[in-house]
Amino acid sequence: MALISGHEDGLNHYIKIHGSALRYFAFRIVKDKLLAEEIVSDSFVKLWLGRDKISTEANIKAFLYISTKNACLDQANLIRNKYVHDDEFLDELICPNEDILTKMIQIELIKLIVEEVNKLPKQQAEIVRMTYFEQKETDEISKELGITANSIYFARSKALATLKKTFGFKRNPNIQELTFIMFLLSNFIAEKH
């Protein structure tokens, strides 16, 4: 493994694979984009410094998530001490009902969905992004792209059919499933920007 051998390309490989998901994961805890980026950068520095103690891909991923989570919680404790009387703020900051595995699974699911949307034909992908990520109405999309509402409906239904097939829906997903998936996507995109 290049990382263990001390090659920076090995570290860059893991930054490319896990960086975006880790930043989203950290942001979900600290609610600050720059702070989340700083915490994730520190986690990669710790990985680099402790690379000789890690032997498998699974260990690397676990190390990065645990290191990031711990740094986020340390930061949350600092904020907690600063805002001791603001219980509502603290409840939003630390969600004890969401364990690290749940968050990791959610982030991986979102990452897979975004990757699949990016594989759609250009116009379909753009319409899905505008509809679900930016939450634009059909008439807004029509004006921006210079196409008819019927073209938008057709492209959107083809895109959703492709996504349903990709993710193995044997039947039509119900409205709650689609709403949940699109909610996850819109949160992911909003928090990345």
Tab-separated table of C-alpha atoms in Angstrom:
chain	number	residue	atom	x	y	z
A	1	MET	CA	0.000	0.000	0.000
A	2	ALA	CA	1.442	3.343	-1.099
A	3	LEU	CA	0.258	5.157	2.030
A	4	ILE	CA	2.050	2.796	4.415
A	5	SER	CA	5.192	3.058	2.292
A	6	GLY	CA	5.176	6.816	2.809
A	7	HIS	CA	4.148	7.882	-0.699
A	8	GLU	CA	2.032	11.036	-0.767
A	9	ASP	CA	0.077	9.594	-3.700
A	10	GLY	CA	-1.291	7.045	-1.229
A	11	LEU	CA	-2.582	9.804	1.036
A	12	ASN	CA	-4.009	11.715	-1.930
A	13	HIS	CA	-5.856	8.549	-2.958
A	14	TYR	CA	-7.680	8.415	0.389
A	15	ILE	CA	-8.350	12.147	0.375
A	16	LYS	CA	-10.011	11.724	-3.017
A	17	ILE	CA	-12.057	8.700	-1.911
A	18	HIS	CA	-13.144	9.820	1.559
A	19	GLY	CA	-12.618	13.604	1.714
A	20	SER	CA	-16.007	14.774	0.504
A	21	ALA	CA	-17.988	12.299	2.615
A	22	LEU	CA	-15.916	13.124	5.701
A	23	ARG	CA	-16.473	16.862	5.242
A	24	TYR	CA	-20.220	16.263	5.018
A	25	PHE	CA	-20.060	13.992	8.067
A	26	ALA	CA	-18.158	16.637	10.066
A	27	PHE	CA	-20.475	19.398	8.894
A	28	ARG	CA	-23.478	17.428	10.150
A	29	ILE	CA	-21.974	17.577	13.637
A	30	VAL	CA	-20.348	21.030	13.861
A	31	LYS	CA	-22.632	22.944	11.444
A	32	ASP	CA	-19.704	25.029	10.169
A	33	LYS	CA	-18.239	24.374	6.707
A	34	LEU	CA	-14.778	25.832	7.342
A	35	LEU	CA	-14.468	24.114	10.709
A	36	ALA	CA	-15.546	20.817	9.148
A	37	GLU	CA	-12.884	21.174	6.445
A	38	GLU	CA	-10.236	21.943	9.071
A	39	ILE	CA	-11.218	18.928	11.176
A	40	VAL	CA	-11.107	16.610	8.163
A	41	SER	CA	-7.714	17.987	7.129
A	42	ASP	CA	-6.443	17.258	10.631
A	43	SER	CA	-7.787	13.700	10.375
A	44	PHE	CA	-5.780	13.147	7.196
A	45	VAL	CA	-2.663	14.545	8.897
A	46	LYS	CA	-3.226	12.082	11.757
A	47	LEU	CA	-3.640	9.276	9.212
A	48	TRP	CA	-0.364	10.249	7.565
A	49	LEU	CA	1.484	10.404	10.882
A	50	GLY	CA	0.058	7.053	12.048
A	51	ARG	CA	0.184	5.274	8.689
A	52	ASP	CA	2.535	2.574	9.974
A	53	LYS	CA	-0.134	1.394	12.460
A	54	ILE	CA	-2.851	0.858	9.835
A	55	SER	CA	-2.964	-2.308	7.794
A	56	THR	CA	-6.234	-2.513	5.819
A	57	GLU	CA	-8.613	-0.349	3.800
A	58	ALA	CA	-11.342	-0.887	6.402
A	59	ASN	CA	-8.968	0.274	9.149
A	60	ILE	CA	-8.177	3.437	7.205
A	61	LYS	CA	-11.846	4.290	6.700
A	62	ALA	CA	-12.703	3.532	10.335
A	63	PHE	CA	-9.717	5.571	11.547
A	64	LEU	CA	-10.758	8.573	9.446
A	65	TYR	CA	-14.378	8.496	10.611
A	66	ILE	CA	-13.534	7.943	14.260
A	67	SER	CA	-10.822	10.603	14.243
A	68	THR	CA	-13.174	13.070	12.559
A	69	LYS	CA	-16.042	12.244	14.916
A	70	ASN	CA	-13.859	12.664	18.001
A	71	ALA	CA	-12.505	16.005	16.796
A	72	CYS	CA	-16.049	17.186	16.041
A	73	LEU	CA	-17.258	16.143	19.472
A	74	ASP	CA	-14.257	17.858	21.096
A	75	GLN	CA	-15.211	21.008	19.198
A	76	ALA	CA	-18.847	20.574	20.233
A	77	ASN	CA	-17.768	20.323	23.874
A	78	LEU	CA	-15.859	23.594	23.539
A	79	ILE	CA	-18.964	25.239	22.130
A	80	ARG	CA	-21.110	23.608	24.820
A	81	ASN	CA	-18.956	25.157	27.524
A	82	LYS	CA	-19.333	28.523	25.823
A	83	TYR	CA	-23.137	28.248	25.472
A	84	VAL	CA	-24.119	26.273	28.557
A	85	HIS	CA	-27.595	27.782	28.807
A	86	ASP	CA	-28.696	27.325	25.220
A	87	ASP	CA	-30.187	23.803	25.324
A	88	GLU	CA	-31.832	24.045	21.905
A	89	PHE	CA	-28.511	24.941	20.300
A	90	LEU	CA	-26.835	21.995	22.000
A	91	ASP	CA	-29.547	19.560	20.927
A	92	GLU	CA	-29.014	20.569	17.299
A	93	LEU	CA	-25.253	20.396	17.657
A	94	ILE	CA	-25.041	16.880	19.055
A	95	CYS	CA	-27.644	14.311	18.035
A	96	PRO	CA	-27.142	11.398	20.434
A	97	ASN	CA	-29.714	9.282	18.580
A	98	GLU	CA	-27.578	9.204	15.459
A	99	ASP	CA	-24.620	6.920	15.985
A	100	ILE	CA	-21.540	7.006	13.803
A	101	LEU	CA	-22.522	3.900	11.806
A	102	THR	CA	-25.906	5.403	10.907
A	103	LYS	CA	-24.235	8.599	9.735
A	104	MET	CA	-21.636	6.666	7.748
A	105	ILE	CA	-24.344	4.658	5.993
A	106	GLN	CA	-26.363	7.782	5.235
A	107	ILE	CA	-23.302	9.540	3.812
A	108	GLU	CA	-22.390	6.537	1.678
A	109	LEU	CA	-25.967	6.373	0.340
A	110	ILE	CA	-25.950	10.062	-0.539
A	111	LYS	CA	-22.565	9.697	-2.210
A	112	LEU	CA	-23.870	6.799	-4.325
A	113	ILE	CA	-26.963	8.747	-5.364
A	114	VAL	CA	-24.942	11.812	-6.355
A	115	GLU	CA	-22.554	9.600	-8.362
A	116	GLU	CA	-25.486	8.016	-10.206
A	117	VAL	CA	-27.094	11.398	-10.926
A	118	ASN	CA	-23.750	12.520	-12.394
A	119	LYS	CA	-23.814	9.492	-14.749
A	120	LEU	CA	-27.181	10.482	-16.245
A	121	PRO	CA	-27.278	12.158	-19.659
A	122	LYS	CA	-26.372	15.825	-19.293
A	123	GLN	CA	-29.885	17.289	-19.652
A	124	GLN	CA	-31.477	14.683	-17.370
A	125	ALA	CA	-28.819	15.247	-14.698
A	126	GLU	CA	-29.284	19.016	-14.919
A	127	ILE	CA	-33.061	18.718	-14.584
A	128	VAL	CA	-32.717	16.384	-11.569
A	129	ARG	CA	-30.265	18.803	-9.921
A	130	MET	CA	-32.485	21.806	-10.579
A	131	THR	CA	-35.643	20.006	-9.440
A	132	TYR	CA	-34.419	18.214	-6.339
A	133	PHE	CA	-31.216	19.932	-5.277
A	134	GLU	CA	-32.163	23.511	-6.070
A	135	GLN	CA	-35.917	22.895	-5.638
A	136	LYS	CA	-36.857	24.916	-8.714
A	137	GLU	CA	-40.308	24.786	-10.260
A	138	THR	CA	-40.864	23.442	-13.768
A	139	ASP	CA	-41.483	26.910	-15.227
A	140	GLU	CA	-38.180	28.183	-13.772
A	141	ILE	CA	-36.302	25.230	-15.266
A	142	SER	CA	-38.071	25.740	-18.581
A	143	LYS	CA	-36.973	29.385	-18.752
A	144	GLU	CA	-33.376	28.660	-17.708
A	145	LEU	CA	-32.856	25.747	-20.076
A	146	GLY	CA	-35.036	27.056	-22.901
A	147	ILE	CA	-37.085	23.856	-23.188
A	148	THR	CA	-40.764	23.037	-22.814
A	149	ALA	CA	-42.417	21.772	-19.653
A	150	ASN	CA	-43.217	18.504	-21.451
A	151	SER	CA	-39.513	18.007	-22.209
A	152	ILE	CA	-38.737	18.548	-18.520
A	153	TYR	CA	-41.378	16.053	-17.391
A	154	PHE	CA	-40.111	13.478	-19.889
A	155	ALA	CA	-36.428	13.948	-18.959
A	156	ARG	CA	-37.198	13.859	-15.244
A	157	SER	CA	-39.256	10.668	-15.512
A	158	LYS	CA	-36.516	8.992	-17.599
A	159	ALA	CA	-33.915	10.038	-15.018
A	160	LEU	CA	-35.988	8.705	-12.107
A	161	ALA	CA	-36.626	5.453	-13.989
A	162	THR	CA	-32.877	5.058	-14.499
A	163	LEU	CA	-32.180	5.773	-10.817
A	164	LYS	CA	-34.892	3.319	-9.713
A	165	LYS	CA	-33.357	0.633	-11.933
A	166	THR	CA	-29.831	1.427	-10.727
A	167	PHE	CA	-30.818	1.129	-7.085
A	168	GLY	CA	-32.808	-2.038	-7.661
A	169	PHE	CA	-36.369	-0.936	-6.978
A	170	LYS	CA	-38.406	-3.976	-8.032
A	171	ARG	CA	-41.573	-1.955	-7.858
A	172	ASN	CA	-42.293	1.726	-8.093
A	173	PRO	CA	-40.963	3.390	-4.959
A	174	ASN	CA	-43.708	5.035	-3.001
A	175	ILE	CA	-43.799	8.782	-2.562
A	176	GLN	CA	-42.237	8.538	0.908
A	177	GLU	CA	-39.185	6.695	-0.438
A	178	LEU	CA	-38.687	9.199	-3.252
A	179	THR	CA	-39.208	12.123	-0.896
A	180	PHE	CA	-36.639	10.717	1.531
A	181	ILE	CA	-34.061	10.161	-1.219
A	182	MET	CA	-34.527	13.638	-2.648
A	183	PHE	CA	-34.447	15.172	0.852
A	184	LEU	CA	-31.075	13.523	1.458
A	185	LEU	CA	-29.808	14.766	-1.881
A	186	SER	CA	-30.972	18.336	-1.357
A	187	ASN	CA	-29.376	18.456	2.110
A	188	PHE	CA	-26.132	17.042	0.745
A	189	ILE	CA	-25.913	19.597	-2.042
A	190	ALA	CA	-26.968	22.517	0.174
A	191	GLU	CA	-24.329	21.677	2.783
A	192	LYS	CA	-21.565	21.308	0.188
A	193	HIS	CA	-22.091	24.883	-1.031
